[in-house]
Amino acid sequence: MIYPIVKLGDPVLERKAGAVTEFGEELKKLVEDMFESMYAAHGIGLAAPQIGISRRLAVIDVTFKEDPEQKLVLANPEIIHREGRQKETEGCLSIPDFRENVSRAQHVRVRAQDASGRWFECTGDGLLGRAFQHEIDHLNGRLYIHHLSALKRDLMLRKIRKLQRAGEWK
Ligand code: NI
């Protein structure tokens, strides 16, 4: 099932999501649906709040279907180490048609549970490291615009409000 992506302005995106506590068939189905919804929206990462579900769950595939082994499910993820700095252009499925340079750690180590509830650790550099930080931010009610200068953020928000008023932000 493909879920519609929730856009900036919906309060679910700015709420801290609740822990995943049940690791059964329902969660596996949700994970499948999240990958399907992410690919349909041409994304490389998707957090559950972006489909209106306030749970600490995210899926990532920085290869976009190229390498199924790179598909990652992160339940209750936490960043346990960060190092270095990178500044690259970033977008978000919940803020379509906008991109901005965002400063992030270059290298992060994450601890999370998989779809079966097993804890694991993994490391991400560059794009994968960026995806980890971006998706975990979503679970804490933060969007990349919160990393921009107030000036840039206000400019973007003004443009978005204009689109909302014109009925072009759904
Ligand atoms: Ni996003």
Short mmCIF file of N, CA and C and ligand atoms in Angstrom, two decimals:
data_model
loop_
_atom_site.label_atom_id
_atom_site.label_comp_id
_atom_site.label_asym_id
_atom_site.label_seq_id
_atom_site.Cartn_x
_atom_site.Cartn_y
_atom_site.Cartn_z
N MET A 1 0.84 -1.20 0.00
CA MET A 1 0.00 0.00 0.00
C MET A 1 0.87 1.25 0.00
N ILE A 2 0.55 2.17 -0.87
CA ILE A 2 1.30 3.42 -0.95
C ILE A 2 0.57 4.50 -0.16
N TYR A 3 1.26 5.03 0.86
CA TYR A 3 0.69 6.10 1.68
C TYR A 3 1.02 7.46 1.04
N PRO A 4 0.08 8.40 1.14
CA PRO A 4 0.44 9.76 0.74
C PRO A 4 1.44 10.35 1.74
N ILE A 5 2.32 11.20 1.26
CA ILE A 5 3.34 11.81 2.12
C ILE A 5 2.77 13.09 2.74
N VAL A 6 2.93 13.19 4.04
CA VAL A 6 2.47 14.36 4.80
C VAL A 6 3.43 15.53 4.54
N LYS A 7 2.88 16.71 4.32
CA LYS A 7 3.71 17.88 4.01
C LYS A 7 3.92 18.79 5.23
N LEU A 8 4.99 19.57 5.13
CA LEU A 8 5.28 20.58 6.14
C LEU A 8 4.01 21.39 6.44
N GLY A 9 3.73 21.61 7.72
CA GLY A 9 2.51 22.30 8.11
C GLY A 9 1.61 21.36 8.90
N ASP A 10 1.77 20.04 8.65
CA ASP A 10 1.01 19.05 9.43
C ASP A 10 1.72 18.86 10.78
N PRO A 11 0.98 19.02 11.89
CA PRO A 11 1.64 18.95 13.21
C PRO A 11 2.35 17.62 13.49
N VAL A 12 1.95 16.53 12.81
CA VAL A 12 2.58 15.23 13.08
C VAL A 12 4.09 15.29 12.80
N LEU A 13 4.49 16.18 11.90
CA LEU A 13 5.91 16.28 11.53
C LEU A 13 6.74 16.99 12.59
N GLU A 14 6.06 17.72 13.51
CA GLU A 14 6.83 18.48 14.49
C GLU A 14 6.64 17.93 15.90
N ARG A 15 6.12 16.69 15.95
CA ARG A 15 5.87 16.02 17.22
C ARG A 15 6.96 14.97 17.41
N LYS A 16 7.40 14.75 18.67
CA LYS A 16 8.36 13.69 18.94
C LYS A 16 7.60 12.36 18.86
N ALA A 17 8.07 11.44 18.03
CA ALA A 17 7.36 10.18 17.80
C ALA A 17 7.56 9.22 18.97
N GLY A 18 6.59 8.32 19.17
CA GLY A 18 6.64 7.35 20.26
C GLY A 18 7.40 6.10 19.86
N ALA A 19 7.92 5.37 20.86
CA ALA A 19 8.73 4.18 20.61
C ALA A 19 7.94 3.09 19.90
N VAL A 20 8.63 2.30 19.09
CA VAL A 20 8.05 1.08 18.52
C VAL A 20 8.18 0.01 19.59
N THR A 21 7.05 -0.62 19.95
CA THR A 21 7.09 -1.62 21.03
C THR A 21 6.64 -3.00 20.55
N GLU A 22 5.94 -3.07 19.43
CA GLU A 22 5.45 -4.36 18.92
C GLU A 22 6.21 -4.70 17.64
N PHE A 23 6.83 -5.87 17.62
CA PHE A 23 7.62 -6.27 16.45
C PHE A 23 6.99 -7.49 15.78
N GLY A 24 5.74 -7.36 15.37
CA GLY A 24 5.04 -8.49 14.76
C GLY A 24 4.82 -8.30 13.28
N GLU A 25 3.83 -9.03 12.78
CA GLU A 25 3.51 -9.00 11.35
C GLU A 25 3.05 -7.61 10.91
N GLU A 26 2.34 -6.91 11.81
CA GLU A 26 1.82 -5.59 11.48
C GLU A 26 2.97 -4.63 11.17
N LEU A 27 4.03 -4.72 11.98
CA LEU A 27 5.18 -3.84 11.77
C LEU A 27 5.87 -4.18 10.45
N LYS A 28 5.99 -5.48 10.16
CA LYS A 28 6.64 -5.90 8.91
C LYS A 28 5.87 -5.37 7.70
N LYS A 29 4.54 -5.40 7.80
CA LYS A 29 3.70 -4.88 6.72
C LYS A 29 3.90 -3.37 6.58
N LEU A 30 3.97 -2.69 7.72
CA LEU A 30 4.17 -1.24 7.70
C LEU A 30 5.52 -0.89 7.05
N VAL A 31 6.56 -1.67 7.40
CA VAL A 31 7.89 -1.44 6.82
C VAL A 31 7.85 -1.61 5.30
N GLU A 32 7.18 -2.66 4.85
CA GLU A 32 7.02 -2.90 3.40
C GLU A 32 6.33 -1.72 2.73
N ASP A 33 5.24 -1.28 3.36
CA ASP A 33 4.48 -0.15 2.82
C ASP A 33 5.32 1.13 2.81
N MET A 34 6.18 1.27 3.82
CA MET A 34 7.03 2.47 3.87
C MET A 34 8.05 2.46 2.74
N PHE A 35 8.66 1.30 2.46
CA PHE A 35 9.58 1.23 1.32
C PHE A 35 8.83 1.56 0.02
N GLU A 36 7.64 0.95 -0.12
CA GLU A 36 6.86 1.16 -1.34
C GLU A 36 6.50 2.65 -1.51
N SER A 37 6.09 3.27 -0.41
CA SER A 37 5.70 4.69 -0.44
C SER A 37 6.91 5.57 -0.74
N MET A 38 8.07 5.20 -0.15
CA MET A 38 9.30 5.97 -0.37
C MET A 38 9.72 5.90 -1.83
N TYR A 39 9.71 4.69 -2.41
CA TYR A 39 10.11 4.55 -3.82
C TYR A 39 9.13 5.28 -4.73
N ALA A 40 7.84 5.17 -4.41
CA ALA A 40 6.83 5.84 -5.25
C ALA A 40 7.04 7.35 -5.25
N ALA A 41 7.58 7.87 -4.13
CA ALA A 41 7.81 9.32 -4.03
C ALA A 41 9.23 9.69 -4.45
N HIS A 42 10.00 8.70 -4.94
CA HIS A 42 11.38 8.90 -5.40
C HIS A 42 12.31 9.37 -4.30
N GLY A 43 12.12 8.83 -3.09
CA GLY A 43 12.97 9.20 -1.97
C GLY A 43 13.98 8.12 -1.65
N ILE A 44 14.99 8.48 -0.86
CA ILE A 44 15.98 7.49 -0.39
C ILE A 44 15.85 7.25 1.12
N GLY A 45 14.90 7.96 1.74
CA GLY A 45 14.65 7.78 3.17
C GLY A 45 13.24 8.22 3.49
N LEU A 46 12.62 7.54 4.45
CA LEU A 46 11.26 7.92 4.86
C LEU A 46 11.08 7.57 6.33
N ALA A 47 10.52 8.51 7.07
CA ALA A 47 10.25 8.29 8.49
C ALA A 47 8.73 8.15 8.67
N ALA A 48 8.32 7.31 9.63
CA ALA A 48 6.89 7.03 9.81
C ALA A 48 6.03 8.30 9.97
N PRO A 49 6.50 9.34 10.70
CA PRO A 49 5.65 10.54 10.81
C PRO A 49 5.30 11.14 9.45
N GLN A 50 6.14 10.88 8.44
CA GLN A 50 5.87 11.42 7.10
C GLN A 50 4.70 10.74 6.40
N ILE A 51 4.22 9.62 6.97
CA ILE A 51 2.97 9.04 6.46
C ILE A 51 1.91 9.13 7.56
N GLY A 52 2.13 10.04 8.50
CA GLY A 52 1.13 10.33 9.52
C GLY A 52 1.13 9.39 10.71
N ILE A 53 2.20 8.55 10.83
CA ILE A 53 2.27 7.59 11.93
C ILE A 53 3.39 8.02 12.88
N SER A 54 3.00 8.45 14.07
CA SER A 54 3.97 9.03 15.00
C SER A 54 4.71 7.95 15.79
N ARG A 55 5.51 7.16 15.08
CA ARG A 55 6.30 6.08 15.69
C ARG A 55 7.76 6.23 15.29
N ARG A 56 8.67 5.73 16.15
CA ARG A 56 10.10 5.87 15.88
C ARG A 56 10.56 4.78 14.92
N LEU A 57 10.24 4.99 13.65
CA LEU A 57 10.53 4.00 12.61
C LEU A 57 10.91 4.74 11.34
N ALA A 58 12.00 4.29 10.70
CA ALA A 58 12.42 4.90 9.43
C ALA A 58 12.98 3.83 8.51
N VAL A 59 12.87 4.06 7.21
CA VAL A 59 13.49 3.18 6.23
C VAL A 59 14.42 4.03 5.35
N ILE A 60 15.50 3.41 4.92
CA ILE A 60 16.50 4.11 4.11
C ILE A 60 16.98 3.15 3.02
N ASP A 61 17.15 3.68 1.82
CA ASP A 61 17.84 2.94 0.75
C ASP A 61 18.56 3.96 -0.12
N VAL A 62 19.82 4.24 0.23
CA VAL A 62 20.55 5.28 -0.51
C VAL A 62 20.89 4.83 -1.94
N THR A 63 20.71 3.53 -2.23
CA THR A 63 20.98 3.05 -3.60
C THR A 63 19.73 3.12 -4.48
N PHE A 64 18.59 3.46 -3.90
CA PHE A 64 17.28 3.50 -4.59
C PHE A 64 17.09 2.25 -5.46
N LYS A 65 16.91 1.10 -4.81
CA LYS A 65 16.58 -0.19 -5.45
C LYS A 65 17.76 -0.87 -6.14
N GLU A 66 18.91 -0.21 -6.24
CA GLU A 66 20.05 -0.81 -6.94
C GLU A 66 20.58 -2.03 -6.21
N ASP A 67 20.66 -1.90 -4.88
CA ASP A 67 21.25 -2.96 -4.09
C ASP A 67 20.36 -3.27 -2.89
N PRO A 68 19.52 -4.34 -3.01
CA PRO A 68 18.56 -4.64 -1.93
C PRO A 68 19.24 -4.87 -0.57
N GLU A 69 20.52 -5.22 -0.60
CA GLU A 69 21.22 -5.44 0.68
C GLU A 69 21.47 -4.15 1.45
N GLN A 70 21.33 -3.02 0.75
CA GLN A 70 21.56 -1.74 1.42
C GLN A 70 20.27 -1.19 2.06
N LYS A 71 19.16 -1.93 1.89
CA LYS A 71 17.90 -1.48 2.49
C LYS A 71 18.01 -1.56 4.01
N LEU A 72 17.68 -0.46 4.67
CA LEU A 72 17.82 -0.41 6.12
C LEU A 72 16.50 -0.07 6.80
N VAL A 73 16.18 -0.80 7.85
CA VAL A 73 15.03 -0.50 8.69
C VAL A 73 15.57 -0.07 10.04
N LEU A 74 15.15 1.10 10.49
CA LEU A 74 15.61 1.59 11.78
C LEU A 74 14.41 1.80 12.70
N ALA A 75 14.29 0.94 13.71
CA ALA A 75 13.26 1.13 14.73
C ALA A 75 13.95 1.63 15.99
N ASN A 76 13.39 2.65 16.59
CA ASN A 76 13.95 3.26 17.81
C ASN A 76 15.43 3.62 17.67
N PRO A 77 15.82 4.23 16.54
CA PRO A 77 17.25 4.49 16.34
C PRO A 77 17.77 5.64 17.19
N GLU A 78 19.07 5.55 17.48
CA GLU A 78 19.75 6.59 18.24
C GLU A 78 21.12 6.78 17.65
N ILE A 79 21.57 8.01 17.57
CA ILE A 79 22.95 8.27 17.14
C ILE A 79 23.84 8.14 18.36
N ILE A 80 24.82 7.23 18.29
CA ILE A 80 25.68 7.02 19.46
C ILE A 80 27.06 7.64 19.27
N HIS A 81 27.36 8.07 18.03
CA HIS A 81 28.64 8.73 17.80
C HIS A 81 28.55 9.58 16.55
N ARG A 82 29.12 10.76 16.58
CA ARG A 82 29.18 11.58 15.36
C ARG A 82 30.54 12.24 15.25
N GLU A 83 30.99 12.41 14.01
CA GLU A 83 32.32 12.93 13.77
C GLU A 83 32.38 13.69 12.46
N GLY A 84 33.19 14.72 12.41
CA GLY A 84 33.43 15.45 11.17
C GLY A 84 32.25 16.31 10.76
N ARG A 85 32.40 16.96 9.62
CA ARG A 85 31.39 17.91 9.14
C ARG A 85 31.22 17.75 7.63
N GLN A 86 30.03 17.84 7.13
CA GLN A 86 29.79 17.88 5.69
C GLN A 86 28.69 18.90 5.45
N LYS A 87 28.75 19.58 4.32
CA LYS A 87 27.69 20.52 3.96
C LYS A 87 27.27 20.20 2.54
N GLU A 88 26.06 19.68 2.37
CA GLU A 88 25.57 19.27 1.05
C GLU A 88 24.12 19.72 0.90
N THR A 89 23.66 19.66 -0.34
CA THR A 89 22.28 20.02 -0.62
C THR A 89 21.37 18.90 -0.13
N GLU A 90 20.29 19.31 0.52
CA GLU A 90 19.39 18.32 1.10
C GLU A 90 17.95 18.67 0.73
N GLY A 91 17.15 17.63 0.52
CA GLY A 91 15.73 17.82 0.28
C GLY A 91 14.95 16.92 1.22
N CYS A 92 13.63 17.02 1.18
CA CYS A 92 12.79 16.20 2.05
C CYS A 92 11.47 15.98 1.32
N LEU A 93 10.97 14.75 1.36
CA LEU A 93 9.70 14.44 0.66
C LEU A 93 8.54 15.27 1.22
N SER A 94 8.68 15.73 2.47
CA SER A 94 7.61 16.51 3.09
C SER A 94 7.73 18.00 2.74
N ILE A 95 8.81 18.37 2.04
CA ILE A 95 9.00 19.76 1.60
C ILE A 95 9.36 19.71 0.11
N PRO A 96 8.41 19.28 -0.73
CA PRO A 96 8.74 19.03 -2.13
C PRO A 96 9.17 20.30 -2.86
N ASP A 97 10.08 20.10 -3.81
CA ASP A 97 10.56 21.16 -4.70
C ASP A 97 11.45 22.20 -4.03
N PHE A 98 11.87 21.95 -2.79
CA PHE A 98 12.83 22.83 -2.14
C PHE A 98 14.09 22.04 -1.84
N ARG A 99 15.25 22.67 -1.94
CA ARG A 99 16.51 22.06 -1.53
C ARG A 99 17.38 23.15 -0.94
N GLU A 100 18.14 22.78 0.09
CA GLU A 100 19.03 23.77 0.72
C GLU A 100 20.30 23.07 1.18
N ASN A 101 21.37 23.84 1.32
CA ASN A 101 22.59 23.29 1.90
C ASN A 101 22.40 23.14 3.39
N VAL A 102 22.73 21.95 3.89
CA VAL A 102 22.58 21.69 5.33
C VAL A 102 23.89 21.13 5.85
N SER A 103 24.33 21.66 6.98
CA SER A 103 25.55 21.19 7.60
C SER A 103 25.21 20.02 8.54
N ARG A 104 25.92 18.90 8.36
CA ARG A 104 25.68 17.69 9.15
C ARG A 104 27.03 17.08 9.56
N ALA A 105 26.99 16.12 10.48
CA ALA A 105 28.20 15.34 10.77
C ALA A 105 28.52 14.48 9.53
N GLN A 106 29.79 14.25 9.28
CA GLN A 106 30.21 13.46 8.12
C GLN A 106 29.97 11.97 8.36
N HIS A 107 30.15 11.59 9.62
CA HIS A 107 30.22 10.18 9.96
C HIS A 107 29.38 9.98 11.23
N VAL A 108 28.42 9.06 11.18
CA VAL A 108 27.64 8.79 12.40
C VAL A 108 27.51 7.29 12.62
N ARG A 109 27.46 6.93 13.88
CA ARG A 109 27.20 5.54 14.23
C ARG A 109 25.82 5.50 14.90
N VAL A 110 25.00 4.53 14.46
CA VAL A 110 23.61 4.46 14.91
C VAL A 110 23.36 3.11 15.57
N ARG A 111 22.57 3.13 16.62
CA ARG A 111 22.10 1.91 17.26
C ARG A 111 20.60 1.89 17.05
N ALA A 112 20.09 0.75 16.59
CA ALA A 112 18.65 0.66 16.29
C ALA A 112 18.19 -0.78 16.39
N GLN A 113 16.88 -0.99 16.29
CA GLN A 113 16.31 -2.33 16.20
C GLN A 113 15.84 -2.56 14.77
N ASP A 114 15.94 -3.81 14.30
CA ASP A 114 15.42 -4.13 12.97
C ASP A 114 13.93 -4.47 13.08
N ALA A 115 13.33 -4.90 11.97
CA ALA A 115 11.89 -5.15 11.95
C ALA A 115 11.48 -6.31 12.87
N SER A 116 12.48 -7.12 13.29
CA SER A 116 12.19 -8.22 14.21
C SER A 116 12.48 -7.84 15.66
N GLY A 117 12.98 -6.64 15.87
CA GLY A 117 13.26 -6.19 17.23
C GLY A 117 14.70 -6.41 17.67
N ARG A 118 15.52 -6.99 16.80
CA ARG A 118 16.94 -7.23 17.16
C ARG A 118 17.72 -5.93 17.09
N TRP A 119 18.52 -5.68 18.13
CA TRP A 119 19.36 -4.48 18.16
C TRP A 119 20.57 -4.69 17.26
N PHE A 120 20.98 -3.66 16.57
CA PHE A 120 22.21 -3.70 15.77
C PHE A 120 22.82 -2.30 15.74
N GLU A 121 24.07 -2.25 15.30
CA GLU A 121 24.72 -0.96 15.13
C GLU A 121 25.21 -0.85 13.70
N CYS A 122 25.19 0.32 13.14
CA CYS A 122 25.75 0.51 11.80
C CYS A 122 26.32 1.92 11.69
N THR A 123 27.22 2.06 10.73
CA THR A 123 27.91 3.33 10.53
C THR A 123 27.56 3.89 9.17
N GLY A 124 27.37 5.18 9.10
CA GLY A 124 27.11 5.83 7.83
C GLY A 124 28.04 7.01 7.62
N ASP A 125 28.61 7.08 6.41
CA ASP A 125 29.45 8.22 6.01
C ASP A 125 28.75 8.94 4.88
N GLY A 126 29.08 10.19 4.69
CA GLY A 126 28.58 10.92 3.53
C GLY A 126 27.06 10.87 3.44
N LEU A 127 26.55 10.42 2.26
CA LEU A 127 25.10 10.42 2.02
C LEU A 127 24.35 9.55 3.03
N LEU A 128 24.88 8.38 3.34
CA LEU A 128 24.19 7.50 4.30
C LEU A 128 24.18 8.16 5.69
N GLY A 129 25.29 8.77 6.07
CA GLY A 129 25.36 9.46 7.36
C GLY A 129 24.33 10.60 7.42
N ARG A 130 24.22 11.28 6.29
CA ARG A 130 23.24 12.38 6.17
C ARG A 130 21.82 11.84 6.29
N ALA A 131 21.55 10.70 5.63
CA ALA A 131 20.22 10.10 5.69
C ALA A 131 19.88 9.70 7.13
N PHE A 132 20.83 9.12 7.83
CA PHE A 132 20.59 8.74 9.24
C PHE A 132 20.18 9.97 10.04
N GLN A 133 20.93 11.04 9.90
CA GLN A 133 20.65 12.24 10.70
C GLN A 133 19.31 12.86 10.31
N HIS A 134 19.03 12.89 9.00
CA HIS A 134 17.78 13.49 8.51
C HIS A 134 16.56 12.70 9.02
N GLU A 135 16.63 11.37 8.91
CA GLU A 135 15.47 10.55 9.31
C GLU A 135 15.29 10.53 10.83
N ILE A 136 16.40 10.47 11.57
CA ILE A 136 16.28 10.47 13.04
C ILE A 136 15.76 11.83 13.51
N ASP A 137 16.14 12.90 12.83
CA ASP A 137 15.56 14.22 13.12
C ASP A 137 14.03 14.17 13.01
N HIS A 138 13.53 13.52 11.94
CA HIS A 138 12.08 13.42 11.74
C HIS A 138 11.41 12.79 12.96
N LEU A 139 12.06 11.79 13.56
CA LEU A 139 11.46 11.09 14.70
C LEU A 139 11.42 11.98 15.94
N ASN A 140 12.24 13.04 15.91
CA ASN A 140 12.26 13.98 17.02
C ASN A 140 11.51 15.27 16.69
N GLY A 141 10.72 15.22 15.62
CA GLY A 141 9.90 16.38 15.25
C GLY A 141 10.70 17.50 14.61
N ARG A 142 11.89 17.16 14.09
CA ARG A 142 12.73 18.19 13.47
C ARG A 142 12.85 17.97 11.97
N LEU A 143 12.85 19.08 11.23
CA LEU A 143 13.02 19.02 9.77
C LEU A 143 14.33 19.73 9.44
N TYR A 144 14.81 19.53 8.22
CA TYR A 144 16.11 20.15 7.89
C TYR A 144 16.06 21.67 7.95
N ILE A 145 14.86 22.24 7.80
CA ILE A 145 14.77 23.70 7.87
C ILE A 145 15.21 24.23 9.24
N HIS A 146 15.13 23.38 10.26
CA HIS A 146 15.58 23.80 11.60
C HIS A 146 17.09 23.95 11.67
N HIS A 147 17.80 23.44 10.67
CA HIS A 147 19.26 23.58 10.65
C HIS A 147 19.71 24.78 9.82
N LEU A 148 18.75 25.49 9.20
CA LEU A 148 19.10 26.64 8.37
C LEU A 148 19.16 27.90 9.22
N SER A 149 19.75 28.94 8.67
CA SER A 149 19.73 30.23 9.36
C SER A 149 18.28 30.71 9.41
N ALA A 150 17.97 31.55 10.40
CA ALA A 150 16.59 32.05 10.55
C ALA A 150 16.15 32.76 9.27
N LEU A 151 17.10 33.46 8.63
CA LEU A 151 16.79 34.22 7.43
C LEU A 151 16.35 33.29 6.29
N LYS A 152 17.14 32.23 6.07
CA LYS A 152 16.82 31.27 5.00
C LYS A 152 15.52 30.54 5.30
N ARG A 153 15.36 30.16 6.58
CA ARG A 153 14.16 29.42 6.97
C ARG A 153 12.90 30.28 6.74
N ASP A 154 12.96 31.54 7.17
CA ASP A 154 11.80 32.42 7.02
C ASP A 154 11.45 32.62 5.55
N LEU A 155 12.48 32.73 4.71
CA LEU A 155 12.26 32.91 3.28
C LEU A 155 11.52 31.70 2.71
N MET A 156 12.00 30.49 3.10
CA MET A 156 11.36 29.26 2.64
C MET A 156 9.93 29.17 3.13
N LEU A 157 9.72 29.47 4.42
CA LEU A 157 8.38 29.36 5.00
C LEU A 157 7.41 30.34 4.35
N ARG A 158 7.94 31.51 3.99
CA ARG A 158 7.09 32.49 3.29
C ARG A 158 6.64 31.96 1.94
N LYS A 159 7.58 31.34 1.21
CA LYS A 159 7.25 30.76 -0.10
C LYS A 159 6.23 29.63 0.05
N ILE A 160 6.39 28.83 1.10
CA ILE A 160 5.48 27.71 1.32
C ILE A 160 4.08 28.21 1.69
N ARG A 161 4.04 29.25 2.52
CA ARG A 161 2.72 29.80 2.90
C ARG A 161 1.98 30.34 1.67
N LYS A 162 2.75 30.90 0.75
CA LYS A 162 2.18 31.39 -0.50
C LYS A 162 1.57 30.23 -1.29
N LEU A 163 2.31 29.12 -1.37
CA LEU A 163 1.81 27.93 -2.07
C LEU A 163 0.56 27.39 -1.38
N GLN A 164 0.58 27.40 -0.02
CA GLN A 164 -0.59 26.92 0.74
C GLN A 164 -1.81 27.77 0.42
N ARG A 165 -1.62 29.08 0.40
CA ARG A 165 -2.76 29.98 0.12
C ARG A 165 -3.29 29.75 -1.29
N ALA A 166 -2.39 29.42 -2.23
CA ALA A 166 -2.81 29.18 -3.61
C ALA A 166 -3.38 27.78 -3.81
N GLY A 167 -3.40 27.01 -2.71
CA GLY A 167 -3.93 25.64 -2.79
C GLY A 167 -2.98 24.69 -3.52
N GLU A 168 -1.68 25.05 -3.58
CA GLU A 168 -0.71 24.23 -4.31
C GLU A 168 0.21 23.46 -3.36
N TRP A 169 -0.21 23.30 -2.15
CA TRP A 169 0.61 22.60 -1.14
C TRP A 169 -0.28 21.58 -0.44
N LYS A 170 -0.34 20.36 -1.02
CA LYS A 170 -1.24 19.34 -0.46
C LYS A 170 -0.48 18.05 -0.25
NI NI B 1 12.64 14.30 5.24
#
